[in-house]
mmCIF file of C-alpha atoms and ligand atoms in Angstrom:
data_model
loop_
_atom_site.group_PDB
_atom_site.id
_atom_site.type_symbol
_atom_site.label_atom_id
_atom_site.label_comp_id
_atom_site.label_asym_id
_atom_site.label_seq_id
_atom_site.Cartn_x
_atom_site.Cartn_y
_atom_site.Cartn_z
ATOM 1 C CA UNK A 505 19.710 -15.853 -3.216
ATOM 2 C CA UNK A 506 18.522 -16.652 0.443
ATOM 3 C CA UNK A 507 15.062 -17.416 1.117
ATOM 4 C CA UNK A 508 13.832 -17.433 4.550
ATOM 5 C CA UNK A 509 12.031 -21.356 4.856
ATOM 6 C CA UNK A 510 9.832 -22.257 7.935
ATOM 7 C CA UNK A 511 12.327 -20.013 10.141
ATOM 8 C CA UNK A 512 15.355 -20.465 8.962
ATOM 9 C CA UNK A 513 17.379 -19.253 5.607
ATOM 10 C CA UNK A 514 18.400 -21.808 2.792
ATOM 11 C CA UNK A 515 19.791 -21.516 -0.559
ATOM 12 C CA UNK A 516 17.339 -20.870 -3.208
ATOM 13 C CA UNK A 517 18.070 -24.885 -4.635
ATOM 14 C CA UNK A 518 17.462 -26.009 -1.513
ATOM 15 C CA UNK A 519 13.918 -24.129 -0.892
ATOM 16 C CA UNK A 520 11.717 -26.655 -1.834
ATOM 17 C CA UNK A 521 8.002 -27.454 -0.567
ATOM 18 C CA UNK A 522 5.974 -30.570 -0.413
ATOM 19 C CA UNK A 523 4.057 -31.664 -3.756
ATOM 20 C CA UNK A 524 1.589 -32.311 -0.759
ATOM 21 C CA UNK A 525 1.512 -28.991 -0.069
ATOM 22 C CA UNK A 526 -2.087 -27.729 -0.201
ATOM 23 C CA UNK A 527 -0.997 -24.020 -1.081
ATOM 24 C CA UNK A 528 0.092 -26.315 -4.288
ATOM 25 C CA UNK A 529 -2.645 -28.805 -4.193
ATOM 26 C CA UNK A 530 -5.348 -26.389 -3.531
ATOM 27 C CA UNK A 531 -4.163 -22.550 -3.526
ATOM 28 C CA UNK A 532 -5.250 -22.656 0.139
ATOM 29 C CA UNK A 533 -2.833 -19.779 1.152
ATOM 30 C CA UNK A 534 -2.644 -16.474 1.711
ATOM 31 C CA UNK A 535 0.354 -13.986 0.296
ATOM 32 C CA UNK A 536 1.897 -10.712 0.665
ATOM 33 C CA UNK A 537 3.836 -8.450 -2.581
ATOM 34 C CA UNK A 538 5.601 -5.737 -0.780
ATOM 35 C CA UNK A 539 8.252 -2.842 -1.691
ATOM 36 C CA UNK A 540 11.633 -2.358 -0.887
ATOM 37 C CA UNK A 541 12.938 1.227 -1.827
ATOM 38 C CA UNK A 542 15.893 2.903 -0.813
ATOM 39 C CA UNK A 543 16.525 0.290 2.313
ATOM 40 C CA UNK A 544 12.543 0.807 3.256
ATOM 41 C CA UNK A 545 9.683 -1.096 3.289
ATOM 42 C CA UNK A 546 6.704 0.452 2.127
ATOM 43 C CA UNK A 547 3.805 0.770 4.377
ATOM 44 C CA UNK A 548 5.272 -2.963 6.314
ATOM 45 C CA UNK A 549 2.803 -2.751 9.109
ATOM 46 C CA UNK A 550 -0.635 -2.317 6.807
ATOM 47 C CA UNK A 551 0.754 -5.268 4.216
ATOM 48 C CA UNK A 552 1.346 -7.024 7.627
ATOM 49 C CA UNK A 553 -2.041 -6.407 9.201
ATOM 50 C CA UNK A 554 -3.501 -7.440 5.670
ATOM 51 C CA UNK A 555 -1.765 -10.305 5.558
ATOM 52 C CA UNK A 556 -2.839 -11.321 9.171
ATOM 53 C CA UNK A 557 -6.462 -10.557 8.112
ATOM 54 C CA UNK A 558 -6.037 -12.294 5.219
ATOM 55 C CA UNK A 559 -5.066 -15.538 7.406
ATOM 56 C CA UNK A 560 -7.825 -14.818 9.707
ATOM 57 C CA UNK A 561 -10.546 -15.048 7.170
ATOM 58 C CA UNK A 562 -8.923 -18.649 6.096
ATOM 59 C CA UNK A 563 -8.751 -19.634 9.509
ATOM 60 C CA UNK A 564 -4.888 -20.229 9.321
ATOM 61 C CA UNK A 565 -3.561 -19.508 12.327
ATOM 62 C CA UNK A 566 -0.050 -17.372 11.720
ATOM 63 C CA UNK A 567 2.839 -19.010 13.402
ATOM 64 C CA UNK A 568 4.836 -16.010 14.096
ATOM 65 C CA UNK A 569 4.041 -12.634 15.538
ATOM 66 C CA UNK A 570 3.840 -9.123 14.124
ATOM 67 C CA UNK A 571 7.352 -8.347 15.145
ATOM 68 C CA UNK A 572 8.823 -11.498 13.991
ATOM 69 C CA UNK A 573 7.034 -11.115 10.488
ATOM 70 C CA UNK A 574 8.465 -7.785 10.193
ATOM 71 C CA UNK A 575 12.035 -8.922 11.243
ATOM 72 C CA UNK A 576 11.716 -12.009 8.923
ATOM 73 C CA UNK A 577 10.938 -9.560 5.912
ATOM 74 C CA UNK A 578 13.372 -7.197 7.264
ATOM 75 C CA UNK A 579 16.361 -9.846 7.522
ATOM 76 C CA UNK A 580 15.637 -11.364 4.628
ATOM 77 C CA UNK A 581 16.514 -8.467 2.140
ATOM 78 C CA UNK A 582 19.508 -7.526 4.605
ATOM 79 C CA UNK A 583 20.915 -11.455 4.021
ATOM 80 C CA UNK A 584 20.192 -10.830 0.120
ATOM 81 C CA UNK A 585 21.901 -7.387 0.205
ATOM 82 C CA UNK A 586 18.941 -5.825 -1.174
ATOM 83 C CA UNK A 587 18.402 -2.208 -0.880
ATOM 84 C CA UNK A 588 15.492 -2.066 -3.624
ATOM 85 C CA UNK A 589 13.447 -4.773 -4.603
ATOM 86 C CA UNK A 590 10.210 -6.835 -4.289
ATOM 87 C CA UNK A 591 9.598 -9.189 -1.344
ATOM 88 C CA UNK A 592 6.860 -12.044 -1.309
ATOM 89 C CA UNK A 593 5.733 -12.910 1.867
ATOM 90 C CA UNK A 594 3.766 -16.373 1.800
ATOM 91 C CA UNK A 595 1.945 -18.462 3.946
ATOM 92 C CA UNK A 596 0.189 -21.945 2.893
ATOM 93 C CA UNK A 597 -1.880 -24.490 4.942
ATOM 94 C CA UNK A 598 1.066 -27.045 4.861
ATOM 95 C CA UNK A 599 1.644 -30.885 3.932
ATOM 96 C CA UNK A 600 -1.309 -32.554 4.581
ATOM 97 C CA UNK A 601 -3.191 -35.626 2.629
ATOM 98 C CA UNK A 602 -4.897 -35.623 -0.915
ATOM 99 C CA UNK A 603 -8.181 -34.780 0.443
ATOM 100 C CA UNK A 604 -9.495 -30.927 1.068
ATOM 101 C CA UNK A 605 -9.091 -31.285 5.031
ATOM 102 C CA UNK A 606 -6.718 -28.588 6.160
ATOM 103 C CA UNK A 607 -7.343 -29.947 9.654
ATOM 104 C CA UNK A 608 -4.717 -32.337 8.246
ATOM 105 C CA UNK A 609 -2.276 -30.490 7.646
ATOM 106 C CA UNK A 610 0.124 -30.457 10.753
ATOM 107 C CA UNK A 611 1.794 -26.642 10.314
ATOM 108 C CA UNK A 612 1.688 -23.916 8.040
ATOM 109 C CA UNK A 613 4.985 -23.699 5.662
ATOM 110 C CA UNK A 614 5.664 -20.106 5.455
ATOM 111 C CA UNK A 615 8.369 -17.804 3.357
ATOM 112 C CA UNK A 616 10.010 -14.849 2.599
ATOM 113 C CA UNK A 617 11.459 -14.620 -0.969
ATOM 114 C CA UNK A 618 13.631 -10.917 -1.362
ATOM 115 C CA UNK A 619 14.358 -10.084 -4.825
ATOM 116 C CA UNK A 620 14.149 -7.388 -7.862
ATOM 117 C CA UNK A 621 11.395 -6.399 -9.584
ATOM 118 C CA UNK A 622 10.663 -5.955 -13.094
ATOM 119 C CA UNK A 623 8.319 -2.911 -13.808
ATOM 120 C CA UNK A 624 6.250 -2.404 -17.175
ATOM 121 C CA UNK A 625 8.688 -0.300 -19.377
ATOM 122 C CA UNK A 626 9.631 3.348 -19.218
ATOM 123 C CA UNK A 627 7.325 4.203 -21.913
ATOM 124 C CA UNK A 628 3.783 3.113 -20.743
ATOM 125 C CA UNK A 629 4.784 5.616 -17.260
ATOM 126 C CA UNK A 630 5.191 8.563 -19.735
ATOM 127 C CA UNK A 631 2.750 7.633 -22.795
ATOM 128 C CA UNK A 632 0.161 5.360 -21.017
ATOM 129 C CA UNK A 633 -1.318 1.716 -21.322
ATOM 130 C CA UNK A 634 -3.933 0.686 -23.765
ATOM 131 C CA UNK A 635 -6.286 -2.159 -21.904
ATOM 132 C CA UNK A 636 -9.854 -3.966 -22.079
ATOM 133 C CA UNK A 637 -12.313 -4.757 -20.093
ATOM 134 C CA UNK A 638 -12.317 -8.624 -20.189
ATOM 135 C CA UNK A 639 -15.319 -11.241 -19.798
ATOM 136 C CA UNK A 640 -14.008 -13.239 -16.906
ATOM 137 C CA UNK A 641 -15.442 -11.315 -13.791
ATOM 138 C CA UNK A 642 -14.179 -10.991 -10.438
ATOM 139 C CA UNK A 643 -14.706 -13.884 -8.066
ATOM 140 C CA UNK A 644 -17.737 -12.823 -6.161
ATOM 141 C CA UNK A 645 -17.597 -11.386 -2.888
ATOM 142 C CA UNK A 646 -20.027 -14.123 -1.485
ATOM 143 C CA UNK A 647 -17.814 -17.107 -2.648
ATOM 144 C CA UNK A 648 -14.116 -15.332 -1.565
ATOM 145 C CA UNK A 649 -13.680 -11.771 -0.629
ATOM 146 C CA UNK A 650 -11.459 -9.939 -2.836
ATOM 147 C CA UNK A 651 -9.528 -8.253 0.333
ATOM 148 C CA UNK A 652 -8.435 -11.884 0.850
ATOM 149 C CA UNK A 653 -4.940 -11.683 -0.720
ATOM 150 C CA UNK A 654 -5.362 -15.963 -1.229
ATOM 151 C CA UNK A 655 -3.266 -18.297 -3.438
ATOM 152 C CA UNK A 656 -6.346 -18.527 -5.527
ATOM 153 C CA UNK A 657 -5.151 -16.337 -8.504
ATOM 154 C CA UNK A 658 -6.853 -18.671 -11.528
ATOM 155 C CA UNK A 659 -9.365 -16.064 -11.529
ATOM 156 C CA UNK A 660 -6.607 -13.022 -12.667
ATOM 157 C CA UNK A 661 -4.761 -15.187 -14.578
ATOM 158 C CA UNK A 662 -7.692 -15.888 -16.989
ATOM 159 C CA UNK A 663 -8.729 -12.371 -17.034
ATOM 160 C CA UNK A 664 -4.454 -11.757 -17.634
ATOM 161 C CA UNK A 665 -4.713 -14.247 -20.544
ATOM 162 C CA UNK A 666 -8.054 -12.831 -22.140
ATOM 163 C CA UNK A 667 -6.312 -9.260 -22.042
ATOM 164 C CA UNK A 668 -3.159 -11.017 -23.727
ATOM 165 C CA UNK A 669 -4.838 -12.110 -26.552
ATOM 166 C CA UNK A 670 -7.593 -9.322 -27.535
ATOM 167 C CA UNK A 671 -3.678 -7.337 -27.129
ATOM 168 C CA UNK A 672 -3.176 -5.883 -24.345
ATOM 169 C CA UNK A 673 -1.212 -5.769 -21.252
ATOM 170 C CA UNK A 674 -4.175 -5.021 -18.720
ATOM 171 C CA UNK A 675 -7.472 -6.118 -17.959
ATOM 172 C CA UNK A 676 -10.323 -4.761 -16.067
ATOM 173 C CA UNK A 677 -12.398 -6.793 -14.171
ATOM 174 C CA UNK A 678 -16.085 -6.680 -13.612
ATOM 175 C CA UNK A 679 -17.826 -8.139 -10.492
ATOM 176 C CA UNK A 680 -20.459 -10.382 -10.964
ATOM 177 C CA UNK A 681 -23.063 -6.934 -10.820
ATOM 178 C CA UNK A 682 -21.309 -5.502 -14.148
ATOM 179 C CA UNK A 683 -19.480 -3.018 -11.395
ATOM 180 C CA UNK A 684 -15.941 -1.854 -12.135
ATOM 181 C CA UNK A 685 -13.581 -4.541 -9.445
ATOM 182 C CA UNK A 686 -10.005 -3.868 -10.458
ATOM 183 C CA UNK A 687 -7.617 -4.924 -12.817
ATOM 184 C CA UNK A 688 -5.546 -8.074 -12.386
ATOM 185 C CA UNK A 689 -3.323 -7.292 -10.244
ATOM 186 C CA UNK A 690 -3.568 -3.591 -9.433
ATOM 187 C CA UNK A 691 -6.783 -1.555 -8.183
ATOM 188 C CA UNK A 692 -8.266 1.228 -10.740
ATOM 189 C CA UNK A 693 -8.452 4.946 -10.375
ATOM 190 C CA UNK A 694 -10.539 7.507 -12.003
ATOM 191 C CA UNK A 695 -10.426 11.155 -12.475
ATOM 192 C CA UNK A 696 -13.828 12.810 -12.751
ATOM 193 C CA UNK A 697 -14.192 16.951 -12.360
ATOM 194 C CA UNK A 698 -11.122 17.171 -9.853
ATOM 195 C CA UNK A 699 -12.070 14.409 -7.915
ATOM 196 C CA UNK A 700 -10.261 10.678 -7.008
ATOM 197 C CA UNK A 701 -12.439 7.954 -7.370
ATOM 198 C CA UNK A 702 -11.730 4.175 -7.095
ATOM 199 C CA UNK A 703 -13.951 1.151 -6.688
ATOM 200 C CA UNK A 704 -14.895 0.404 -2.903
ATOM 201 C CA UNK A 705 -13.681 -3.225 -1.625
ATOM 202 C CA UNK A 706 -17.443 -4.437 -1.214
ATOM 203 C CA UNK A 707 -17.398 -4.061 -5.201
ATOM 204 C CA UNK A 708 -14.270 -6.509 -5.469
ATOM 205 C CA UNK A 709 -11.048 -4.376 -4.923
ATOM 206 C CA UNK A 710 -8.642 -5.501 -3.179
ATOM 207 C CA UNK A 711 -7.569 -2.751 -0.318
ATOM 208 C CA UNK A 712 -4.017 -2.201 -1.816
ATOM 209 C CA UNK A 713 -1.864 -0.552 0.035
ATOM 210 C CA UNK A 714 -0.825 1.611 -2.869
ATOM 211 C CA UNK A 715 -4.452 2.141 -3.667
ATOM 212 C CA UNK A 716 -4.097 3.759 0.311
ATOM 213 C CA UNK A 717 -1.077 5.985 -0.267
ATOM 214 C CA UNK A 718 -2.869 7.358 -3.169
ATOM 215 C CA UNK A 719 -6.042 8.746 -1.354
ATOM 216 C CA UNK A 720 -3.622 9.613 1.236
ATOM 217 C CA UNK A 721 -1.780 11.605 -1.152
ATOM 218 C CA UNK A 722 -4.577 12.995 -3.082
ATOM 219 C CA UNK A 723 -6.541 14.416 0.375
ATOM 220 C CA UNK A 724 -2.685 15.802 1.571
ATOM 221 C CA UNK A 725 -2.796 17.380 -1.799
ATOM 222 C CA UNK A 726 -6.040 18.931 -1.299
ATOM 223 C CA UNK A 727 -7.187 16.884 -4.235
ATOM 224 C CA UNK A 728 -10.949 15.255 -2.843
ATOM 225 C CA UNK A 729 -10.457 11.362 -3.173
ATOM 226 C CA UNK A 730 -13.529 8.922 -2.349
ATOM 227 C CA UNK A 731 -14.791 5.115 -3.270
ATOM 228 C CA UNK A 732 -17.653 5.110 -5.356
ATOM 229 C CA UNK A 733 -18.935 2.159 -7.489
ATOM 230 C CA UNK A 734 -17.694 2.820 -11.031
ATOM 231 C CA UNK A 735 -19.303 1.175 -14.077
ATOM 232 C CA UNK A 736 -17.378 0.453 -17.484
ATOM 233 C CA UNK A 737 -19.366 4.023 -19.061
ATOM 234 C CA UNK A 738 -17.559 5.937 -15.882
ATOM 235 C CA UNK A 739 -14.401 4.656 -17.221
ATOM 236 C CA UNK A 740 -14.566 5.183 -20.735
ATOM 237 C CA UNK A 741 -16.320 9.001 -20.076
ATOM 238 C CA UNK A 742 -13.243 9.742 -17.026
ATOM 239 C CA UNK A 743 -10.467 12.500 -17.237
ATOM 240 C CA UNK A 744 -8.054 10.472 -16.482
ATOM 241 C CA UNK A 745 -7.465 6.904 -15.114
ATOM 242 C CA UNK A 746 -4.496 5.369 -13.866
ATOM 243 C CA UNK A 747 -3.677 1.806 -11.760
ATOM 244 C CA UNK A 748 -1.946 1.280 -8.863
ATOM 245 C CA UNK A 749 0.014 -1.214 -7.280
ATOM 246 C CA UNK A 750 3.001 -2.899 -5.785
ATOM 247 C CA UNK A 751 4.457 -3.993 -8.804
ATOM 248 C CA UNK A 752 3.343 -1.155 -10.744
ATOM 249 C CA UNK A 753 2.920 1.415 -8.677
ATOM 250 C CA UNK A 754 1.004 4.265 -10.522
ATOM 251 C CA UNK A 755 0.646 3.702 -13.879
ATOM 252 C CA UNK A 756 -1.778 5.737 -16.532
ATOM 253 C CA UNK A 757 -4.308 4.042 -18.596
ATOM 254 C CA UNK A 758 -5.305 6.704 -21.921
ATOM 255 C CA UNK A 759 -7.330 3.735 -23.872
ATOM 256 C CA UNK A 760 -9.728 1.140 -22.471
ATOM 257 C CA UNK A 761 -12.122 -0.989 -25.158
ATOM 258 C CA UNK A 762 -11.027 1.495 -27.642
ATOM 259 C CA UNK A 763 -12.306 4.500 -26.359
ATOM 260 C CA UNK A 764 -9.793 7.110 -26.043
ATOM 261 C CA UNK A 765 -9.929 8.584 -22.296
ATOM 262 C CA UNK A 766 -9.268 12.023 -21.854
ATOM 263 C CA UNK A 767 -6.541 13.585 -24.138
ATOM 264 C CA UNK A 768 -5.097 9.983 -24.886
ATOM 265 C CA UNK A 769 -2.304 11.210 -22.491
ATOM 266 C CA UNK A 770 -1.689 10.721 -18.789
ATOM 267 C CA UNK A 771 -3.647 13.301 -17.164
ATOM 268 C CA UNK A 772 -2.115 16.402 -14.612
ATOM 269 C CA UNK A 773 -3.109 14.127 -11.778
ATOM 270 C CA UNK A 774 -1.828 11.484 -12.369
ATOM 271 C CA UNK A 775 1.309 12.618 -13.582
ATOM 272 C CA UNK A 776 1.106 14.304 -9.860
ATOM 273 C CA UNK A 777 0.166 11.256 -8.275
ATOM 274 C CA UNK A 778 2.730 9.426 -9.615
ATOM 275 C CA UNK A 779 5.537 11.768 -9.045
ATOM 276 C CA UNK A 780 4.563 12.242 -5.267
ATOM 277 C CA UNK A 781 3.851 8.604 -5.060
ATOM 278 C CA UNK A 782 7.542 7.854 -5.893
ATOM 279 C CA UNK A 783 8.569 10.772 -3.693
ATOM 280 C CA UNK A 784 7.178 9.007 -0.785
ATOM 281 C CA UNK A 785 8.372 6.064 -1.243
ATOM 282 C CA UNK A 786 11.900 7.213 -0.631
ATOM 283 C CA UNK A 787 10.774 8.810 2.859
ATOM 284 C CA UNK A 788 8.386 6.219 4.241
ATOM 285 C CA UNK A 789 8.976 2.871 5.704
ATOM 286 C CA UNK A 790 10.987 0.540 7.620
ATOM 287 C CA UNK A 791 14.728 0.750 8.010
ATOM 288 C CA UNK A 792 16.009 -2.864 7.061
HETATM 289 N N1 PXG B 668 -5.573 -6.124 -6.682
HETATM 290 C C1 PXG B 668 -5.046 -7.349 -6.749
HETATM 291 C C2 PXG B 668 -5.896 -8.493 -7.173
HETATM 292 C C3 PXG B 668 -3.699 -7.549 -6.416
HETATM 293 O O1 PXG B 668 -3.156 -8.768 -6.470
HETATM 294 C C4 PXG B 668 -3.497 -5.167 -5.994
HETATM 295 C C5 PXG B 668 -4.836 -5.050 -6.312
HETATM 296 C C6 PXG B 668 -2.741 -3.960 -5.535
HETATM 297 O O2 PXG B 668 -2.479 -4.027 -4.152
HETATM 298 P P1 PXG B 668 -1.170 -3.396 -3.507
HETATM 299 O O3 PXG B 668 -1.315 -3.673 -2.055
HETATM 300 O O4 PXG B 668 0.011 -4.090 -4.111
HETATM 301 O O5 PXG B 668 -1.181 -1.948 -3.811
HETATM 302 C C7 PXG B 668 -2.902 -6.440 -6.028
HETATM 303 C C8 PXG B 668 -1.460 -6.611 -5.672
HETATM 304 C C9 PXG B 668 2.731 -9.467 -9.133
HETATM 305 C C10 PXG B 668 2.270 -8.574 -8.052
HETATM 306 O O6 PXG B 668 3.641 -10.243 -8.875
HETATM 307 C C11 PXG B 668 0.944 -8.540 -7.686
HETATM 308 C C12 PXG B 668 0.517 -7.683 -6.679
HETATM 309 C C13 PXG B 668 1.428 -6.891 -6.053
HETATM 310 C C14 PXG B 668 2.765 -6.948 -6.429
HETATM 311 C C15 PXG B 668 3.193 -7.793 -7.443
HETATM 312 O O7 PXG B 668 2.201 -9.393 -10.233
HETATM 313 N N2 PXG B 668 -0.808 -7.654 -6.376
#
């Protein structure tokens, strides 16, 4: 495998970074987890323009250019011979000293990693997953915004590790207000009387661009989708509720703390969301 290494591509033994790193040292980065299918990236531009944002609100200053992100992404599954796949796009302060200072560090180190993905199993798309609701709560939007894709993931990993051992492969996250966030790494959907509702950013969502493609789809559908701040009872009481994300893309959630939701099967719409979801994926995007 290839990796594309401060602007040029190495040989996955050779792609090494600092141990002085801050991204390393301090998680003072910023990332992108994007979709190859069929020889297209999914959505490119908005996981570009959310990675630039993302940078902004660190104050990292990106070293290359819209085009030239998109070409590095681009290239780098060509050079891997990748057609499908998942492609991390990262972006880290640099080498600097031991202190916090990242007016130290000299240059961002930046790379593009282009390889396969592993999904959750068959199974949990056509029978559902069976999560909690787990006590670690979103970082608050006053210490780091949650539409900051950072380095910074100790929060989701605890919350990943608390779902692990009360059994389960998912956790939702509460913010700091007892208001519905997301889950670790995917955004949360409801269905509630024929209408799409998901937790608004300013409650601790991440803006994923899946979470986008699926109000897209829902309004193109005629189905009404809107935020709205969701509490734990709007959860357990929903249709249906589903995730969405990169990695997972759309998949259905038919138990959270034990409560049963809906028929204890994915629901019509999100069996329809997930089918047209995978639909698009095949049409959209950006040639390699
Ligand atoms: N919330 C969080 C905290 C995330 O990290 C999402 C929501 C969904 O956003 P997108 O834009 O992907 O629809 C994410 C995305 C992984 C992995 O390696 C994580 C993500 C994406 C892809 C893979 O577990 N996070």
């Amino acid at each position: 495998m290839k990796i594309y290494l401060d602007g040029r591509f190495v040989d996955e033994a050779d792609a090494k970074v600092s141990v002085f790193d801050h991204g390393l040292l301090y998680g003072d980065g910023v990332f992108e987890g994007i979709r190859l299918y069929g020889g297209n990236v999914f959505r490119l531009e908005e996981h570009l323009e959310r990675f630039e944002n993302s940078a902004k609100a660190i104050l990292l200053d990106l070293p290359l250019t819209r085009a030239e992100w998109s070409h590095a992404v681009c290239e780098t599954c060509r050079v891997n011979g990748l057609t499908d796949g998942y492609i991390r796009l990262v972006i880290t302060r640099g080498v600097g000293d031991l202190g916090l200072a990242p007016w130290l560090c000299a240059k961002p180190c930046y790379f593009v990693i282009a390889s396969r993905i592993s999904l959750y199993p068959p199974e949990y798309y056509e029978n559902g997953l069976a999560i909690v609701t787990v006590p670690t709560r979103r970082v608050g939007q006053g210490a780091l915004p949650a539409t900051v894709k950072s380095l910074n993931y100790l929060n989701n990993i605890l919350a990943k590790i608390e779902a692990k051992q009360f059994g389960a492969l998912e956790a939702i996250m509460l913010n700091e207000q007892g208001y519905v966030a997301e889950a670790t790494a995917d955004n949360v959907f409801i269905v509630r009387k024929g209408e799409v509702l998901t937790p608004p950013a300013s409650q601790g969502a991440l803006r994923g661009v899946t979470r986008g493609a699926i109000i897209d789809i829902a309004r193109d559908l005629g189905i009404p989708a809107r935020e709205d701040n969701l509490t734990r009872y709007d959860l357990w009481c929903s249709d249906e509720c589903f995730l969405t994300g990169s990695g997972a893309e759309v998949i259905p959630v038919v138990k959270l703390d034990g409560r049963t939701i809906g028929a204890g099967r994915p629901g019509p719409i999100t069996r329809k969301m997930l089918m047209e979801f995978r639909k698009r994926v095949l049409m959209e995007g950006t040639r390699i």
